[in-house]
CSV table of C-alpha atoms and ligand atoms in Angstrom, one decimal:
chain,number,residue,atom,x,y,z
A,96,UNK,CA,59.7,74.9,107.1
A,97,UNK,CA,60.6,77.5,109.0
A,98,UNK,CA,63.0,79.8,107.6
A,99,UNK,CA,65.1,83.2,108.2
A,100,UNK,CA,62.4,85.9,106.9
A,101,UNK,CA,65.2,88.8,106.7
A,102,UNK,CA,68.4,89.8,106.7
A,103,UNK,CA,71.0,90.8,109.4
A,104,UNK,CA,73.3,93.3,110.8
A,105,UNK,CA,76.6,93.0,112.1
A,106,UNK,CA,78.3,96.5,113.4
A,107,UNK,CA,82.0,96.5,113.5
A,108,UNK,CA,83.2,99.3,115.4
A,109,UNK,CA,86.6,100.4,117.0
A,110,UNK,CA,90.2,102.9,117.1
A,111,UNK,CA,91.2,103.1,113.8
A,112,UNK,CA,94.7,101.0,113.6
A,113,UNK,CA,92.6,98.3,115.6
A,114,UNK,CA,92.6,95.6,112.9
A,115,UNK,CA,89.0,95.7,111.5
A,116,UNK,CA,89.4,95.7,108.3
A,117,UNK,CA,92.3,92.7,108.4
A,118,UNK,CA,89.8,90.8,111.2
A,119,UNK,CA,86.6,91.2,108.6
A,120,UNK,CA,88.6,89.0,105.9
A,121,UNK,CA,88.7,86.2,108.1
A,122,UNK,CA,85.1,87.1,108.4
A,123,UNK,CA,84.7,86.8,104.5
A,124,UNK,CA,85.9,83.3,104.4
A,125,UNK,CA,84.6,81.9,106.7
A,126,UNK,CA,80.9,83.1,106.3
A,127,UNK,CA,78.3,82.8,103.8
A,128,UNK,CA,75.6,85.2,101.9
A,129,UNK,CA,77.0,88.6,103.6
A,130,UNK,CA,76.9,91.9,101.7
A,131,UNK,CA,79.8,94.1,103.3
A,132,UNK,CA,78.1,97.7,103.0
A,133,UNK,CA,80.8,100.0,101.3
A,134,UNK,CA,80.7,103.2,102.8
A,135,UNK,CA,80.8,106.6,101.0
A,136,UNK,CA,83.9,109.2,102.6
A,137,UNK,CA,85.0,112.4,102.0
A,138,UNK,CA,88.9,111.5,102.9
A,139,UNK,CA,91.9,110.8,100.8
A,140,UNK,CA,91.9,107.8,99.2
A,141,UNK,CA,95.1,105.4,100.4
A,142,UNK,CA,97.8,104.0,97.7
A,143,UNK,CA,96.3,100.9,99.2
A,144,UNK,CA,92.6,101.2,98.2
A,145,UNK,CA,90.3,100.9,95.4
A,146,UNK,CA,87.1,103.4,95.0
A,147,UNK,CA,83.9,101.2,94.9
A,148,UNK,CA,85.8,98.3,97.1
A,149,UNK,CA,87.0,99.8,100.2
A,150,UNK,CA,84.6,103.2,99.7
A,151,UNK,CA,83.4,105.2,97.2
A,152,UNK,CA,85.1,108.7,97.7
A,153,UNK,CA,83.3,111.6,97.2
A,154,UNK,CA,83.5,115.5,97.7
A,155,UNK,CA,81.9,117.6,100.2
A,156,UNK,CA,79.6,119.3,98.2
A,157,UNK,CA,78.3,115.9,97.0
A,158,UNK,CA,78.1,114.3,100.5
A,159,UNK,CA,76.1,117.1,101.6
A,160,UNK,CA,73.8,116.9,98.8
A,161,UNK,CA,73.5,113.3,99.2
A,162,UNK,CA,72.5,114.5,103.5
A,163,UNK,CA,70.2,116.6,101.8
A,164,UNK,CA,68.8,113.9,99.4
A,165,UNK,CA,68.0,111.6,101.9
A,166,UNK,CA,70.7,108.8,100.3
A,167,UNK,CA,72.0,107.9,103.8
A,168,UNK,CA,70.9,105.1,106.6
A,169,UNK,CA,73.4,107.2,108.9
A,170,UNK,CA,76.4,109.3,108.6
A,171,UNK,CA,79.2,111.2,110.3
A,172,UNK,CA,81.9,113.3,110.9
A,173,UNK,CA,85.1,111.3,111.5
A,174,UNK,CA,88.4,112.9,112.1
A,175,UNK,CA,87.4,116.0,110.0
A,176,UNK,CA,85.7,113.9,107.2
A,177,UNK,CA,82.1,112.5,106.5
A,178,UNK,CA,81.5,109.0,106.4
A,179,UNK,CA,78.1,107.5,105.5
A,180,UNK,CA,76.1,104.2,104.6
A,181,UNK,CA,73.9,104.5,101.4
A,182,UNK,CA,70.5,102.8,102.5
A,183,UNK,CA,69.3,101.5,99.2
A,184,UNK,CA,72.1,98.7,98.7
A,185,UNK,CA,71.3,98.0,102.7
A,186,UNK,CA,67.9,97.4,101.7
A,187,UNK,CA,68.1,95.4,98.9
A,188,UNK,CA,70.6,92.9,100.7
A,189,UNK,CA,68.5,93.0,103.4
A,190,UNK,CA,65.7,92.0,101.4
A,191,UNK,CA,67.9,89.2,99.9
A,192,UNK,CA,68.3,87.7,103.8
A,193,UNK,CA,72.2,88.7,104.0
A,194,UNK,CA,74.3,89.1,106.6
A,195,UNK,CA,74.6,93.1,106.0
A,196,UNK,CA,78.5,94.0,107.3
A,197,UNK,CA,79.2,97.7,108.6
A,198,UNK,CA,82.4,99.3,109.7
A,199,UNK,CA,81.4,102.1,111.4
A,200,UNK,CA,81.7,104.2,114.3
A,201,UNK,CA,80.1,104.7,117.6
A,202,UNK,CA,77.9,107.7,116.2
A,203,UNK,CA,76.8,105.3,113.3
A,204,UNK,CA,76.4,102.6,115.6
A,205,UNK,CA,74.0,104.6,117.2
A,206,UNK,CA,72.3,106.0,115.0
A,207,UNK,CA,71.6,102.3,113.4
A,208,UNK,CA,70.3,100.7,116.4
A,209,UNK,CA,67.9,103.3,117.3
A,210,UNK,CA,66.2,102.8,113.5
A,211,UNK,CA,67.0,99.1,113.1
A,212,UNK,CA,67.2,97.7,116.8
A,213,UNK,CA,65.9,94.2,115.6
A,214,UNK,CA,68.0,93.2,113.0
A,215,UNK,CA,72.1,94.2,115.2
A,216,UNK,CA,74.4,92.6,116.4
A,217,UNK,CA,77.1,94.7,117.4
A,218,UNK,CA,81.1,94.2,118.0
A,219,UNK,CA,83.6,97.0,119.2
A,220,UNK,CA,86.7,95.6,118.4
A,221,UNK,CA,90.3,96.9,120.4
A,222,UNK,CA,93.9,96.6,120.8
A,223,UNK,CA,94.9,95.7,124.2
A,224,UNK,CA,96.2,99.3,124.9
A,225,UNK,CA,96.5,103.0,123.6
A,226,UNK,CA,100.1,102.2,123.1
A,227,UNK,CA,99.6,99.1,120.8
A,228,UNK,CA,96.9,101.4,118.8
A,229,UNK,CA,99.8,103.7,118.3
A,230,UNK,CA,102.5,101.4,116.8
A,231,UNK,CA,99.8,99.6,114.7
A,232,UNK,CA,98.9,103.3,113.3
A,233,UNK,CA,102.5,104.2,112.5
A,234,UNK,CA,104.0,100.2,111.2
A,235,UNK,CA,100.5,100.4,109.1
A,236,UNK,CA,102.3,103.3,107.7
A,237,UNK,CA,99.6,105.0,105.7
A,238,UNK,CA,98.9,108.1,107.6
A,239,UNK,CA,101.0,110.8,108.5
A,240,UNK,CA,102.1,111.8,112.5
A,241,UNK,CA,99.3,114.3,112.6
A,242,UNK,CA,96.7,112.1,110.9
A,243,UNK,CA,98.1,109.4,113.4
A,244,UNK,CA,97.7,112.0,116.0
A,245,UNK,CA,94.4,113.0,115.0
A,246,UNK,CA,93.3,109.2,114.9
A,247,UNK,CA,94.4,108.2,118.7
A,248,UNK,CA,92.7,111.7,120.2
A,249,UNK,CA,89.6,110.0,118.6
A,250,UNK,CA,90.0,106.8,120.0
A,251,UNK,CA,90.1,107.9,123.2
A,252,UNK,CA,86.7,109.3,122.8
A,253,UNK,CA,85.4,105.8,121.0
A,254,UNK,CA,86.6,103.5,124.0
A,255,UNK,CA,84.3,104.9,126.1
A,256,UNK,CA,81.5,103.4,123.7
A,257,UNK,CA,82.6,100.0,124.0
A,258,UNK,CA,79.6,98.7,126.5
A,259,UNK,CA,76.8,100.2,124.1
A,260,UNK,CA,78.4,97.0,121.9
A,261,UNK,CA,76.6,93.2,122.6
A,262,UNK,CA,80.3,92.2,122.5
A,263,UNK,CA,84.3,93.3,123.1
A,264,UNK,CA,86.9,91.4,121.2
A,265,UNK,CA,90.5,92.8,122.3
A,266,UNK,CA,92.8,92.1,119.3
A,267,UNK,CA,95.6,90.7,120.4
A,268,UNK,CA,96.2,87.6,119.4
A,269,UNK,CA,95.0,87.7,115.8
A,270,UNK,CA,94.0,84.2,115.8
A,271,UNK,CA,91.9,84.2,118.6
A,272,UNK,CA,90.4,87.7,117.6
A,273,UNK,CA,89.4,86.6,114.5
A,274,UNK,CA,87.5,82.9,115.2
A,275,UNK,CA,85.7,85.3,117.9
A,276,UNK,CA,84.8,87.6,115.7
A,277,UNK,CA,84.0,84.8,112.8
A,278,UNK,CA,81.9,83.2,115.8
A,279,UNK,CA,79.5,86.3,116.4
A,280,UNK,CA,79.0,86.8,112.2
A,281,UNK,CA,78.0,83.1,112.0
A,282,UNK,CA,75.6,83.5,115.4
A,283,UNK,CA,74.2,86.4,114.4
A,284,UNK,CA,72.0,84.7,112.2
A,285,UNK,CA,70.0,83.0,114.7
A,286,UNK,CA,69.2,86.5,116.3
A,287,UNK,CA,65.1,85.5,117.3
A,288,UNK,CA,63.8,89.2,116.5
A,289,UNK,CA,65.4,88.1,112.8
A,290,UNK,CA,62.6,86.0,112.2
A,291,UNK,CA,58.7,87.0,111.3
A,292,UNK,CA,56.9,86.3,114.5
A,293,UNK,CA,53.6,85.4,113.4
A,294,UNK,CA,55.6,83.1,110.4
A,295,UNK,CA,57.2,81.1,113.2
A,296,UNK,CA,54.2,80.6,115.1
A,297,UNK,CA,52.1,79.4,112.1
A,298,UNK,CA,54.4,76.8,110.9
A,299,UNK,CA,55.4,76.0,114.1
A,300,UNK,CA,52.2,74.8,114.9
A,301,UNK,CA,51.3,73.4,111.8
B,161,LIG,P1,91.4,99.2,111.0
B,161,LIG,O1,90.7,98.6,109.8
B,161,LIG,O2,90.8,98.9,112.3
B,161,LIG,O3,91.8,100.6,110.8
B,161,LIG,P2,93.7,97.5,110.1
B,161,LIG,O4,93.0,96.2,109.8
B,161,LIG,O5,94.1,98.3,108.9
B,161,LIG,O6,92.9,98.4,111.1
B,161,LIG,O7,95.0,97.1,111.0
B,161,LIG,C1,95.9,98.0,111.4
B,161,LIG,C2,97.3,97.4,111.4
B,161,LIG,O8,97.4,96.5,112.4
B,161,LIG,C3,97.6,96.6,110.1
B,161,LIG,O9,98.9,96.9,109.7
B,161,LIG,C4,97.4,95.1,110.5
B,161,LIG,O10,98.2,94.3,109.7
B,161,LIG,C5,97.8,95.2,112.0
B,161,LIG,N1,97.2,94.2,112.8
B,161,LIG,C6,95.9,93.7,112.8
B,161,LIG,N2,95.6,92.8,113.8
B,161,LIG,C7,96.8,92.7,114.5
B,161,LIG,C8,97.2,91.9,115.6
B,161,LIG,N3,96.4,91.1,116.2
B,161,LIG,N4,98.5,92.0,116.0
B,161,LIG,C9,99.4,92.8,115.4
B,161,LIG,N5,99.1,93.6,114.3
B,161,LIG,C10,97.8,93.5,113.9
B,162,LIG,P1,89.1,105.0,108.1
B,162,LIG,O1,89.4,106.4,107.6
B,162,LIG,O2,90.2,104.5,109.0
B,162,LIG,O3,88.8,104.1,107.0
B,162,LIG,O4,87.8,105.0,109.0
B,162,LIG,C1,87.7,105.9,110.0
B,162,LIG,C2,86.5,105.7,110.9
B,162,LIG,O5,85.3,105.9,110.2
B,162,LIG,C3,86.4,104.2,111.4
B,162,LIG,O6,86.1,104.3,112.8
B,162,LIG,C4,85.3,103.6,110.6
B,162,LIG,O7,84.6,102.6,111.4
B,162,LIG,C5,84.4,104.9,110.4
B,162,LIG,N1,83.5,104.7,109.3
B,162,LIG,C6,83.7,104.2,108.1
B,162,LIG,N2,82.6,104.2,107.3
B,162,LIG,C7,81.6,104.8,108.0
B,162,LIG,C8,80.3,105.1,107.8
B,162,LIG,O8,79.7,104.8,106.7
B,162,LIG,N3,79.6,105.7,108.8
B,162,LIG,C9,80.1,106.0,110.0
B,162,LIG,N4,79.4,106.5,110.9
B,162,LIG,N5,81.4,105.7,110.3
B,162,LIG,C10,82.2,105.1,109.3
């Protein structure tokens, strides 16, 4: 039979305030065997989140010493604070054939596809306009006007990524957005570079 040999990588980038994180559970229940990679950050935790679910929250000291340790797959500096993916948990999953999950930016993004070109597929996710990203930011209410502030200045930077991505999804309307996005998550499986070359071609001509 011939069979996925390893896992896979779906990159979820876009403005904060764009709806990623609300998009990503239609993801999660719609989709099967994913591991959604929980980053590590040096921000605040929100009244909304949980450390270990949404990230595990560290200090700067550590998060530099982790840099220095060679703990992370990539990392960067995000609106004043580090963000990073651990890589053991990535490997392990990856070993397991999951669908491995990031939210990350366009530096990660980067960073990710030059070391592990084969195994992405990558969305950057949107609002319609600048102005949209703004109210979203402030009804979300968990950030103050300067955070807010701080978060659109970097969007504008981000939006210039978006064709680096395999695919755009401009979430509007969130139904649509989100079978799109579930779409690419269930496609992204059948990615050809996912499977062992020489694998295929042996059973294939068996
Ligand atoms: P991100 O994870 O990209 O920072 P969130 O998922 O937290 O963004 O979404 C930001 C806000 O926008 C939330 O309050 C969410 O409920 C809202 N939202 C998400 N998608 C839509 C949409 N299509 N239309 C209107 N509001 C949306
Ligand atoms: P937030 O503070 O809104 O949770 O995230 C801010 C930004 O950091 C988002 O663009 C998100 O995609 C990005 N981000 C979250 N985790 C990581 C990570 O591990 N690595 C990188 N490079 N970016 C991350």
């Amino acid at each position: 039979m011939i069979n996925e040999q390893i896992g896979g990588i779906l990159i979820i980038s876009g403005p904060s305030g764009c709806g990623k994180s609300t998009l990503l559970k239609e993801v999660y229940k719609n989709v099967n065997n994913y591991y959604f990679s929980i980053s590590t950050t040096t921000r605040d935790i929100r009244d909304n989140e949980t450390n270990g679910v949404d990230y595990f929250y560290i200090s700067q000291d550590e998060f530099k010493e982790d840099i220095k340790n060679g703990h992370f797959l990539e990392w960067a500096k995000v609106h004043d604070n580090y963000y990073g993916t651990s890589l053991k948990p990535i490997t392990k999953a990856l070993k397991k054939g999951k669908l491995v999950i990031f939210d990350i930016d366009v530096q990660g993004h980067e960073i990710v596809r030059k070391k592990l070109d084969n195994l992405v597929t990558s969305v950057f996710i949107t609002t319609p306009t600048l102005v949209q990203l703004e109210s979203r930011l402030k009804n979300r209410n968990t950030d103050t006007i300067e955070v807010i502030k701080g978060r659109l200045e970097n969007a504008q930077y981000e939006i210039k990524y978006f064709q680096k991505y395999d695919y755009l999804i401009i979430n509007d309307d969130f139904k649509l957005a989100s079978s799109k996005l579930v779409n690419i998550a269930q496609i992204a499986r059948s990615k050809s570079t996912l499977y062992d070359k020489e694998n295929m071609l042996e059973q294939w001509n068996k």
